[in-house]
Amino acid sequence: MIPIRLRTGRGGKRRLSTRILANQLVILALTGLIGFVLFAFAQRAELDRAYEQRALDIAQTTAADPQIRQAMEHGGGSDVVQTVAERIRRASGASYVVVIDLQGIRHSHPMPALIGEPVDEPIVVRDGRPHVGADQGATGRSANGKAPLRGPSGALVGEVSVGIPEHDVLGELWRELPTFGLYAATATAIGAAAAFLLARRLKRTTFGLELEEIAGLLQDREAMLHGIREGVVAFDPDRRITVVNDEARRLLGLGTALGSRLEEVLPDGRLRRALDGTLTGTDVSVLTDDHCLAVNRMPVTLHGHELGAVVTVRDRTELIGLLRELNSVRGLTDALRAQQHEFTNRMHTLAGLLDIGEHRSAYEYAIETARSGQALTEAVRRHIGNPLLVGLIVAKTTVAAERGVRLVLTDDSAVGSDPPHLRRLLTIVGNLLDNAIDATADAPPADGGRRIRLTLTEGDELIVVRVADSGPGIAAGTARSIFEDGWSTRPERGTARRGLGLALVHRLVQRHGGTITVSEGPGAVFTVVLPLPDTAPAPQGALFTRALPMGGEGW
C-alpha cells in the first residue's frame, strides 16, 4: 500500500503570518493604551488620596499647635494665629493653611485681605471628625484636609483647613507615568515577539495555506466526503476516528463514531481487522450482513511521521450479485455443453447403426437412451419434491460428470415440494457442491473414484444438508478459518473473488441461528443444520440468495 505524503505549498508564504502578526500587534497596542490610561486614572486617584491625607496631616498638626489653640479659645491672638499658620504653610509647601472659628470667620489666610471674612461653605468638623476632599478655593483647586480645632479645655473652637495645590499632584503623576510607559512598551515588545512566533507556527501548522484557501478546502472536503459513493474513514495516530462520511456510516453501520476507537464501535471480526490494518493488501473483501465490501487502507505520513490512516470502503454487493448470476449462466452453459457432448456421441452411435442397416438395434438403442436420460431426474425426484432443488442437483450432477466426478444423492434424503429456507438452500447446496466438485476434480482418484455424496433431509424441527467428497479435505487447524471472507486454496480468476462462497454460507446459516461444521483431514464433510420454522424468509434477489436454479461455479 502506497502511503499518502502531504507536502506544504510555498504560495503566499508571508501573507497569513503577516495578517496574524498585524492583527495581534493592533490588539497589543490597543490593550496597552487602554491599560496605560486606566493606570493613569488609578494612579491619579491614588495620588489624590495621598495628597488629601497629607493635607489632613498638616491640618491636624496645625490644630495641635498650643499657641493657635490658646488664641482661638481665649481670643485676642489673631496675629499669633496668622503668624503660626503662615509658618506652617511655608514649611509644608501647602497652598493655604486657614484657621476658622465656629462662626465661619477666617483667622489666617495666605491673602491677608481675607482675614476676618466669612467662608462660603459650612463648618464640617462640628461632628468632631476630620474630613478630606477637593477644594476650589481662592488659591485654585487643591487637595483639602480639614481637622477639628479644640482649645486647651478640650472644647471645639473651630477648624483648620489645609490645601495642597493640584499642580503638585499632576507633577507627581507625570513623573511616574514614563516609568509605567517603559513597562508597557517592554510588555508590548515581548507580546509582539510572541505573536510573531505564534504566527510562524500557525503558518507551518496550516501547511502554508491562506485563510480563504483553508475555508475553501473545508467546503470542498465536505462536498466531496458526502457526495462520493465510497465510504471514507480517517484515523488519527491514536487510532481514533476523525472523519467518517455518510456512505461509510451506511456501509459499516457506524453511528456517532467521531472520536471513538474501532473497538468501541465495531465487534471483533474481519471487518475490524481490515479497517485497523491487521489485514493487509488491496481490495480486501469483507462480508457484512447486508453488503460485500472492498476495503483499502492507506497510511498518512508527513516528513516521516505517521499522522494516521485513511480507509476507503466500496460497496461491491451489486457487482458480486451480477458475477454470481454470470457464473450461474456459465454453470448452465457448462451443463448444456456436457449434455451436448453426450447427445452428440449418442447420435453418432445411432447414425452408425442406421448406416449399417441395424434398424432394430437402432430402435432399441434410442428407446434405451430416452429412458436413461430421464433416470437421473426421476431418481432425484423420488427424494426431492421441489423442482428448483431438483434442477440444481441434476445440473450439478451433469457438470460433475463432465469433470470426472460422480455426484450421488443418498437414499436417506427427503425434502418436500415447498421446503422452508428454499432460497437459502439453493445458495447453500450450490456453493457446497461447487466447492466439492472443484476439490474432487483436481485431486487424485480415491478408492471408488472421485465421488461426492449429497444428503438433504427435512424434519419437523431441522433441515440438514451434508456434502461429503473424496478430495484432499481440510488441513488440520483450519476448520474455523475457512469460513472467513477471502479464504481460498485456489488462485483469483479475473474479476471474480475467491473465498466468498463458504463465507456466504456461514453468514446465511448464522443469521438464521443454524450451525455449520466441517471435518478435518482427507475427504471433507460439510454439515449444515437450519432450525425450523423459517421465521425470516430470504427475499428474492438478495445477495446471499442470488443464484439461478442451475447453480454456478464455486466461490
Coordinates of C-alpha atoms in Angstrom, one line a residue:
M1 CA 0.0 0.0 0.0
I2 CA 1.5 3.4 -1.0
P3 CA 1.3 5.8 1.9
I4 CA -0.1 9.3 1.3
R5 CA 2.5 12.0 1.8
L6 CA 1.5 15.6 2.5
R7 CA 3.5 18.5 1.0
T8 CA 3.4 22.1 2.0
G9 CA 2.9 24.8 -0.5
R10 CA 5.0 28.0 -0.9
G11 CA 2.5 30.3 -2.4
G12 CA 1.7 33.4 -0.3
K13 CA 4.3 32.4 2.3
R14 CA 4.1 35.6 4.4
R15 CA 0.6 36.7 3.8
L16 CA -1.1 34.7 6.6
S17 CA 1.6 35.3 9.1
T18 CA 1.7 39.0 8.3
R19 CA -2.0 39.3 8.8
I20 CA -2.0 37.4 12.0
L21 CA 1.0 39.5 13.3
A22 CA -0.6 42.8 12.3
N23 CA -3.9 41.9 14.0
Q24 CA -2.1 40.8 17.1
L25 CA 0.1 44.0 17.2
V26 CA -3.0 46.1 16.9
I27 CA -4.6 44.2 19.7
L28 CA -1.5 44.5 21.9
A29 CA -1.3 48.3 21.1
L30 CA -4.9 48.9 22.0
T31 CA -4.8 46.8 25.2
G32 CA -1.5 48.6 26.2
L33 CA -3.0 52.0 25.6
I34 CA -6.2 51.1 27.5
G35 CA -4.1 49.8 30.3
F36 CA -1.9 52.9 30.3
V37 CA -5.0 55.2 30.5
L38 CA -6.6 53.1 33.2
F39 CA -3.3 53.1 35.2
A40 CA -3.1 56.9 34.8
F41 CA -6.6 57.3 36.3
A42 CA -5.9 54.8 39.0
Q43 CA -2.6 56.5 39.9
R44 CA -4.2 59.9 39.8
A45 CA -6.9 58.7 42.3
E46 CA -4.2 57.2 44.5
L47 CA -2.1 60.4 44.4
D48 CA -5.3 62.4 45.2
R49 CA -5.9 60.3 48.3
A50 CA -2.2 60.6 49.3
Y51 CA -2.2 64.4 49.0
E52 CA -5.5 64.7 50.8
Q53 CA -4.1 62.6 53.6
R54 CA -1.0 64.8 53.6
A55 CA -3.2 67.9 53.7
L56 CA -5.1 66.4 56.6
D57 CA -1.9 65.6 58.5
I58 CA -0.8 69.3 58.1
A59 CA -4.2 70.4 59.3
Q60 CA -4.0 68.1 62.4
T61 CA -0.5 69.3 63.1
T62 CA -1.7 72.9 62.9
A63 CA -4.7 72.2 65.1
A64 CA -2.4 70.7 67.7
D65 CA -0.2 73.9 68.0
P66 CA -0.6 75.3 71.6
Q67 CA -0.4 78.9 70.5
I68 CA -3.3 78.5 68.0
R69 CA -5.4 76.6 70.5
Q70 CA -4.8 79.2 73.2
A71 CA -5.6 82.1 71.0
M72 CA -8.7 80.6 69.4
E73 CA -10.3 79.7 72.8
H74 CA -9.5 82.9 74.7
G75 CA -9.3 85.4 71.8
G76 CA -7.1 88.3 71.2
G77 CA -4.5 86.4 69.3
S78 CA -5.3 86.8 65.6
D79 CA -1.8 87.9 64.8
V80 CA -0.4 84.9 66.5
V81 CA -2.7 82.6 64.6
Q82 CA -1.7 84.2 61.2
T83 CA 2.0 84.1 62.1
V84 CA 2.0 80.4 63.1
A85 CA -0.3 79.3 60.3
E86 CA 1.9 81.0 57.6
R87 CA 5.0 79.5 59.1
I88 CA 3.5 76.0 58.9
R89 CA 2.2 76.7 55.3
R90 CA 5.6 77.8 54.1
A91 CA 7.3 74.8 55.8
S92 CA 4.9 72.2 54.4
G93 CA 4.5 73.6 50.9
A94 CA 0.8 73.9 51.2
S95 CA -1.1 76.4 49.2
Y96 CA -3.0 77.6 52.2
V97 CA -3.5 77.0 56.0
V98 CA -6.7 78.6 57.1
V99 CA -7.9 78.7 60.7
I100 CA -11.6 79.3 61.0
D101 CA -13.8 79.7 64.2
L102 CA -17.2 78.2 64.6
Q103 CA -18.9 81.2 63.2
G104 CA -17.0 80.7 59.9
I105 CA -14.7 83.7 60.3
R106 CA -11.1 83.3 59.0
H107 CA -8.3 84.0 61.4
S108 CA -5.5 83.1 58.9
H109 CA -5.1 83.1 55.2
P110 CA -2.3 83.5 52.6
M111 CA -4.2 86.5 51.4
P112 CA -4.3 88.8 54.4
A113 CA -7.2 90.7 52.9
L114 CA -9.5 87.7 53.5
I115 CA -8.7 87.5 57.2
G116 CA -11.8 88.3 59.2
E117 CA -14.0 87.5 56.3
P118 CA -16.5 84.6 56.5
V119 CA -16.1 81.4 54.4
D120 CA -18.8 80.3 51.9
E121 CA -19.0 76.7 53.0
P122 CA -20.4 75.5 56.3
I123 CA -18.2 74.2 59.1
V124 CA -18.0 70.5 58.6
V125 CA -16.0 69.5 61.7
R126 CA -18.8 70.1 64.1
D127 CA -19.1 66.4 64.2
G128 CA -15.7 66.2 65.7
R129 CA -14.2 64.2 62.9
P130 CA -11.6 65.1 60.2
H131 CA -12.6 65.5 56.5
V132 CA -10.8 65.3 53.2
G133 CA -11.7 66.1 49.6
A134 CA -11.0 68.5 46.7
D135 CA -11.5 72.2 47.2
Q136 CA -11.9 75.0 44.7
G137 CA -10.7 77.9 46.9
A138 CA -9.4 81.4 46.3
T139 CA -5.9 79.9 45.5
G140 CA -7.2 77.4 43.0
R141 CA -8.1 73.7 43.0
S142 CA -6.4 71.9 45.9
A143 CA -6.3 68.6 47.7
N144 CA -8.0 69.6 51.0
G145 CA -7.9 68.3 54.6
K146 CA -9.9 69.7 57.5
A147 CA -9.2 68.9 61.1
P148 CA -11.3 70.0 64.2
L149 CA -9.6 72.7 66.4
R150 CA -10.0 72.3 70.1
G151 CA -9.0 74.8 72.9
P152 CA -6.9 73.9 75.9
S153 CA -10.1 73.0 77.7
G154 CA -10.9 70.5 75.0
A155 CA -13.9 72.4 73.7
L156 CA -14.4 72.6 69.9
V157 CA -13.5 76.2 68.9
G158 CA -13.1 75.9 65.1
E159 CA -11.4 74.1 62.2
V160 CA -8.2 74.1 60.3
S161 CA -8.4 73.8 56.5
V162 CA -5.2 72.9 54.6
G163 CA -4.9 72.7 50.8
I164 CA -2.1 71.4 48.6
P165 CA -2.2 72.7 45.0
E166 CA -3.3 70.4 42.3
H167 CA -0.3 71.0 40.1
D168 CA 1.8 69.2 42.7
V169 CA -0.4 66.2 42.3
L170 CA -0.2 66.3 38.5
G171 CA 3.6 66.8 38.7
E172 CA 3.9 63.7 40.7
L173 CA 1.7 61.8 38.3
W174 CA 3.8 63.0 35.3
R175 CA 7.0 61.9 37.0
E176 CA 5.6 58.3 37.4
L177 CA 4.0 57.8 34.0
P178 CA 7.2 57.5 32.0
T179 CA 8.3 54.5 34.1
F180 CA 5.0 52.8 33.6
G181 CA 5.2 53.7 29.9
L182 CA 8.5 51.9 29.7
Y183 CA 7.0 48.8 31.3
A184 CA 4.0 48.9 28.9
A185 CA 6.4 49.3 25.9
T186 CA 8.5 46.3 27.1
A187 CA 5.4 44.2 27.6
T188 CA 4.2 45.2 24.1
A189 CA 7.5 44.3 22.6
I190 CA 7.6 40.9 24.3
G191 CA 4.0 40.3 23.1
A192 CA 4.9 41.3 19.6
A193 CA 7.8 38.8 19.6
A194 CA 5.4 36.1 20.9
A195 CA 2.8 37.0 18.3
F196 CA 5.4 36.7 15.5
L197 CA 6.5 33.2 16.7
L198 CA 2.9 32.2 17.0
A199 CA 2.1 33.4 13.5
R200 CA 5.0 31.4 12.1
R201 CA 3.9 28.3 14.0
L202 CA 0.3 28.7 12.7
K203 CA 1.7 29.1 9.2
R204 CA 3.5 25.8 9.5
T205 CA 0.5 24.1 11.0
T206 CA -1.7 25.2 8.1
F207 CA 0.9 23.9 5.5
G208 CA 1.3 27.4 4.1
L209 CA -2.3 27.8 3.2
E210 CA -4.2 31.1 3.5
L211 CA -7.4 31.5 5.4
E212 CA -9.5 31.7 2.3
E213 CA -7.8 28.6 1.0
I214 CA -8.4 26.7 4.2
A215 CA -12.1 27.7 4.1
G216 CA -12.3 26.6 0.5
L217 CA -10.6 23.3 1.3
L218 CA -13.1 22.7 4.1
Q219 CA -16.1 23.3 1.8
D220 CA -14.6 21.1 -0.9
R221 CA -13.9 18.3 1.6
E222 CA -17.4 18.4 3.0
A223 CA -18.8 18.3 -0.5
M224 CA -16.5 15.5 -1.6
L225 CA -16.9 13.3 1.5
H226 CA -20.6 13.4 1.5
G227 CA -21.0 13.3 -2.3
I228 CA -18.9 10.4 -3.3
R229 CA -20.3 6.8 -3.5
E230 CA -17.4 5.4 -1.5
G231 CA -17.2 5.2 2.3
V232 CA -14.3 7.2 3.8
V233 CA -13.0 6.8 7.3
A234 CA -9.9 8.6 8.7
F235 CA -8.0 7.8 11.9
D236 CA -5.5 9.8 13.9
P237 CA -2.2 8.4 15.3
D238 CA -4.1 7.2 18.4
R239 CA -6.4 5.2 16.0
R240 CA -9.4 7.3 16.9
I241 CA -12.0 8.1 14.1
T242 CA -11.6 11.7 13.0
V243 CA -13.6 11.6 9.7
V244 CA -16.5 9.5 8.6
N245 CA -18.8 10.3 5.7
D246 CA -22.4 9.3 5.2
E247 CA -21.6 6.3 2.9
A248 CA -19.2 4.9 5.5
R249 CA -21.9 5.1 8.1
R250 CA -24.4 3.3 5.9
L251 CA -22.0 0.5 4.8
L252 CA -20.3 -0.1 8.1
G253 CA -23.3 0.6 10.4
L254 CA -21.5 3.3 12.3
G255 CA -23.5 5.7 14.4
T256 CA -21.9 8.6 16.2
A257 CA -18.4 7.3 15.8
L258 CA -16.3 10.5 15.7
G259 CA -13.6 10.5 18.5
S260 CA -14.2 6.8 19.2
R261 CA -11.8 3.8 18.6
L262 CA -12.8 1.0 16.3
E263 CA -13.1 -1.5 19.2
E264 CA -15.7 0.8 20.7
V265 CA -18.0 0.8 17.6
L266 CA -17.3 -2.5 15.9
P267 CA -17.1 -6.0 17.2
D268 CA -14.1 -8.2 16.7
G269 CA -14.0 -9.7 13.2
R270 CA -12.7 -9.5 9.7
L271 CA -14.3 -6.1 9.1
R272 CA -12.5 -4.5 12.1
R273 CA -9.2 -6.2 11.2
A274 CA -9.5 -4.8 7.7
L275 CA -10.1 -1.3 9.0
D276 CA -7.4 -1.2 11.6
G277 CA -4.7 -2.5 9.2
T278 CA -4.3 -6.0 10.6
L279 CA -5.3 -7.4 7.2
T280 CA -3.1 -6.0 4.5
G281 CA -3.5 -6.0 0.8
T282 CA -5.5 -4.3 -1.9
D283 CA -9.3 -4.5 -2.1
V284 CA -9.7 -6.7 0.9
S285 CA -13.0 -8.4 0.6
V286 CA -15.3 -8.3 3.6
L287 CA -18.8 -9.6 4.0
T288 CA -21.3 -7.9 6.4
D289 CA -24.9 -8.8 7.0
D290 CA -26.1 -6.7 4.1
H291 CA -23.1 -5.9 1.9
C292 CA -20.0 -7.2 0.2
L293 CA -17.3 -4.6 0.7
A294 CA -13.8 -3.9 -0.8
V295 CA -11.6 -2.2 1.9
N296 CA -8.4 -0.3 1.2
R297 CA -6.3 1.2 4.0
M298 CA -3.6 3.9 3.3
P299 CA -1.3 5.3 6.0
V300 CA -0.8 9.1 6.0
T301 CA 2.7 10.4 6.8
L302 CA 4.3 13.8 6.9
H303 CA 8.1 14.2 7.0
G304 CA 8.4 10.6 8.1
H305 CA 5.9 11.0 11.0
E306 CA 2.7 8.9 10.9
L307 CA -0.4 11.1 11.1
G308 CA -2.9 8.3 10.9
A309 CA -4.6 6.5 8.1
V310 CA -7.4 6.8 5.6
V311 CA -9.7 3.9 4.8
T312 CA -11.9 3.7 1.7
V313 CA -14.8 1.3 1.5
R314 CA -16.5 0.4 -1.8
D315 CA -19.8 -1.4 -2.0
R316 CA -19.4 -4.4 -4.3
T317 CA -22.7 -6.0 -3.5
E318 CA -24.3 -5.3 -6.8
L319 CA -21.2 -6.4 -8.7
I320 CA -20.9 -9.6 -6.7
G321 CA -24.6 -10.3 -7.4
L322 CA -24.0 -9.8 -11.1
L323 CA -20.9 -12.0 -11.1
R324 CA -22.9 -14.7 -9.3
E325 CA -25.6 -14.5 -12.0
L326 CA -22.9 -14.6 -14.7
N327 CA -21.4 -17.7 -13.1
S328 CA -24.8 -19.3 -12.8
V329 CA -25.3 -18.8 -16.5
R330 CA -21.8 -20.2 -17.1
G331 CA -22.8 -23.2 -15.0
L332 CA -25.9 -23.7 -17.1
T333 CA -23.8 -23.4 -20.2
D334 CA -21.4 -26.0 -18.9
A335 CA -24.2 -28.3 -18.1
L336 CA -25.7 -27.8 -21.6
R337 CA -22.3 -28.4 -23.2
A338 CA -21.9 -31.6 -21.3
Q339 CA -25.3 -32.8 -22.3
Q340 CA -24.5 -31.7 -25.9
H341 CA -21.4 -33.9 -25.9
E342 CA -23.3 -36.8 -24.6
F343 CA -26.1 -36.3 -27.1
T344 CA -23.7 -36.0 -29.9
N345 CA -22.0 -39.3 -29.0
R346 CA -25.3 -41.0 -28.9
M347 CA -26.4 -39.5 -32.2
H348 CA -23.2 -40.7 -33.8
T349 CA -23.9 -44.2 -32.5
L350 CA -27.5 -44.2 -33.7
A351 CA -26.5 -42.9 -37.1
G352 CA -23.9 -45.6 -37.5
L353 CA -26.4 -48.3 -36.7
L354 CA -28.8 -46.9 -39.3
D355 CA -26.0 -46.8 -41.9
I356 CA -25.2 -50.5 -41.5
G357 CA -28.8 -51.4 -41.6
E358 CA -29.3 -52.4 -38.0
H359 CA -32.6 -50.8 -37.7
R360 CA -33.9 -52.9 -34.9
S361 CA -30.8 -52.3 -32.9
A362 CA -31.0 -48.5 -33.6
Y363 CA -34.6 -48.5 -32.4
E364 CA -33.7 -50.3 -29.1
Y365 CA -30.8 -48.0 -28.6
A366 CA -33.0 -44.9 -29.0
I367 CA -35.5 -46.3 -26.5
E368 CA -32.8 -47.1 -24.0
T369 CA -31.2 -43.7 -24.4
A370 CA -34.5 -41.9 -23.8
R371 CA -35.1 -43.9 -20.7
S372 CA -31.6 -43.4 -19.3
G373 CA -31.9 -39.6 -19.9
Q374 CA -34.8 -39.5 -17.5
A375 CA -33.4 -41.9 -15.0
L376 CA -31.3 -39.3 -13.2
T377 CA -34.1 -36.8 -12.9
E378 CA -36.5 -39.4 -11.7
A379 CA -34.0 -40.7 -9.2
V380 CA -33.7 -37.2 -7.7
R381 CA -37.5 -36.6 -7.8
R382 CA -38.1 -39.6 -5.7
H383 CA -36.3 -37.9 -2.8
I384 CA -36.7 -34.2 -3.6
G385 CA -40.1 -32.7 -4.2
N386 CA -39.1 -29.1 -5.1
P387 CA -38.4 -28.6 -8.8
L388 CA -35.8 -25.8 -8.1
L389 CA -33.7 -28.1 -6.0
V390 CA -34.2 -31.0 -8.4
G391 CA -33.0 -28.8 -11.3
L392 CA -30.0 -27.6 -9.2
I393 CA -28.9 -31.1 -8.3
V394 CA -29.4 -32.5 -11.8
A395 CA -27.4 -29.7 -13.3
K396 CA -24.6 -30.1 -10.7
T397 CA -24.6 -33.9 -11.4
T398 CA -24.1 -33.3 -15.1
V399 CA -21.3 -30.7 -14.6
A400 CA -19.6 -33.1 -12.1
A401 CA -19.8 -36.0 -14.6
E402 CA -18.2 -33.8 -17.2
R403 CA -15.3 -33.2 -14.9
G404 CA -15.0 -36.9 -14.0
V405 CA -16.8 -36.7 -10.6
R406 CA -19.7 -38.8 -9.6
L407 CA -22.4 -36.9 -7.6
V408 CA -24.8 -39.1 -5.6
L409 CA -27.9 -38.1 -3.8
T410 CA -28.1 -40.5 -0.8
D411 CA -31.2 -42.7 -0.3
D412 CA -32.0 -41.2 3.1
S413 CA -32.5 -37.7 1.5
A414 CA -36.1 -36.4 1.8
V415 CA -37.3 -32.9 1.1
G416 CA -40.9 -31.8 0.4
S417 CA -42.3 -29.7 -2.5
D418 CA -42.2 -26.4 -0.6
P419 CA -39.4 -26.7 2.0
P420 CA -38.6 -23.9 4.4
H421 CA -35.4 -21.9 3.7
L422 CA -35.7 -22.6 0.0
R423 CA -33.7 -19.6 -1.2
R424 CA -31.1 -20.3 1.5
L425 CA -31.0 -24.0 0.5
L426 CA -30.3 -23.1 -3.2
T427 CA -27.3 -20.9 -2.2
I428 CA -26.0 -23.4 0.5
V429 CA -26.3 -26.5 -1.7
G430 CA -25.0 -24.8 -4.8
N431 CA -21.9 -23.3 -3.1
L432 CA -21.1 -26.5 -1.2
L433 CA -21.4 -28.7 -4.3
D434 CA -19.3 -26.2 -6.4
N435 CA -16.5 -26.3 -3.8
A436 CA -16.7 -30.1 -3.6
I437 CA -16.6 -30.5 -7.4
D438 CA -13.6 -28.2 -7.6
A439 CA -11.8 -30.0 -4.8
T440 CA -12.6 -33.5 -6.0
A441 CA -12.0 -33.0 -9.7
D442 CA -8.4 -31.6 -9.1
A443 CA -7.5 -34.4 -6.6
P444 CA -6.1 -37.8 -7.4
P445 CA -8.8 -40.5 -7.6
A446 CA -9.5 -42.2 -4.3
D447 CA -10.7 -45.7 -3.7
G448 CA -14.0 -45.9 -5.5
G449 CA -13.1 -43.0 -7.8
R450 CA -13.9 -39.3 -7.5
R451 CA -17.2 -39.1 -5.6
I452 CA -19.5 -36.7 -3.9
R453 CA -22.3 -37.7 -1.6
L454 CA -25.2 -35.2 -1.0
T455 CA -27.7 -35.6 1.8
L456 CA -30.8 -33.4 2.2
T457 CA -33.3 -34.1 5.0
E458 CA -36.3 -32.1 6.1
G459 CA -37.6 -32.9 9.6
D460 CA -40.1 -31.4 12.0
E461 CA -37.6 -29.2 13.6
L462 CA -34.5 -29.2 11.4
I463 CA -33.3 -29.2 7.8
V464 CA -29.9 -30.9 7.4
V465 CA -27.6 -30.5 4.4
R466 CA -24.5 -32.8 4.3
V467 CA -21.9 -32.8 1.5
A468 CA -19.1 -35.3 1.6
D469 CA -16.4 -35.5 -1.0
S470 CA -13.3 -37.7 -1.7
G471 CA -11.0 -34.7 -2.2
P472 CA -7.9 -33.8 -0.2
G473 CA -10.1 -32.4 2.6
I474 CA -9.4 -29.6 5.1
A475 CA -5.9 -29.2 6.7
A476 CA -5.7 -29.6 10.5
G477 CA -6.3 -26.4 12.4
T478 CA -8.0 -24.5 9.5
A479 CA -11.6 -25.6 10.1
R480 CA -12.6 -22.2 11.6
S481 CA -10.6 -20.0 9.2
I482 CA -12.2 -21.5 6.0
F483 CA -15.4 -19.6 6.7
E484 CA -13.7 -16.2 6.7
D485 CA -14.1 -13.8 3.8
G486 CA -11.4 -14.3 1.2
W487 CA -10.1 -17.7 2.4
S488 CA -9.4 -20.0 -0.6
T489 CA -6.9 -22.5 -1.7
R490 CA -7.5 -21.6 -5.4
P491 CA -6.0 -18.5 -7.1
E492 CA -8.0 -15.5 -8.2
R493 CA -9.6 -15.8 -11.6
G494 CA -10.2 -12.5 -13.4
T495 CA -12.5 -10.2 -11.6
A496 CA -14.2 -13.0 -9.6
R497 CA -13.1 -13.0 -6.0
R498 CA -12.4 -16.4 -4.5
G499 CA -13.2 -17.3 -0.9
L500 CA -16.7 -15.8 -0.7
G501 CA -18.8 -19.0 -1.1
L502 CA -18.2 -20.5 2.3
A503 CA -18.3 -17.1 3.9
L504 CA -21.8 -16.6 2.3
V505 CA -22.9 -20.0 3.5
H506 CA -21.6 -19.4 7.0
R507 CA -23.2 -16.0 7.3
L508 CA -26.5 -17.3 5.9
V509 CA -26.6 -20.1 8.5
Q510 CA -25.6 -17.9 11.4
R511 CA -28.2 -15.2 10.5
H512 CA -30.9 -17.8 11.0
G513 CA -29.5 -19.4 14.1
G514 CA -28.2 -22.5 12.4
T515 CA -24.8 -24.3 12.5
I516 CA -22.2 -25.3 10.0
T517 CA -19.4 -27.7 10.7
V518 CA -16.6 -29.3 8.7
S519 CA -14.4 -32.3 9.3
E520 CA -10.7 -32.0 9.1
G521 CA -8.4 -34.4 7.3
P522 CA -8.9 -36.2 3.9
G523 CA -12.4 -36.2 2.5
A524 CA -14.2 -33.0 3.7
V525 CA -17.7 -33.4 5.2
F526 CA -19.7 -30.2 5.5
T527 CA -22.8 -30.4 7.7
V528 CA -25.4 -27.5 7.8
V529 CA -28.3 -27.5 10.2
L530 CA -31.1 -25.0 9.8
P531 CA -33.8 -24.7 12.6
L532 CA -37.5 -24.6 11.8
P533 CA -39.7 -22.7 11.4
D534 CA -38.4 -20.3 8.8
T535 CA -39.3 -17.0 10.5
A536 CA -37.3 -14.8 8.1
P537 CA -37.6 -15.9 4.5
A538 CA -34.8 -14.7 2.3
P539 CA -36.1 -12.1 -0.3
Q540 CA -35.8 -12.8 -4.0
G541 CA -32.7 -11.3 -5.4
A542 CA -30.8 -10.8 -2.1
L543 CA -27.0 -11.0 -2.2
F544 CA -27.0 -14.3 -0.2
T545 CA -29.6 -16.0 -2.4
R546 CA -28.9 -14.5 -5.8
A547 CA -28.3 -17.7 -7.9
L548 CA -30.1 -19.4 -10.8
P549 CA -31.6 -22.8 -10.2
M550 CA -28.9 -24.3 -12.3
G551 CA -26.2 -23.0 -10.0
G552 CA -22.8 -21.7 -10.9
E553 CA -19.1 -22.1 -10.4
G554 CA -17.9 -22.2 -6.9
W555 CA -17.0 -19.1 -5.0

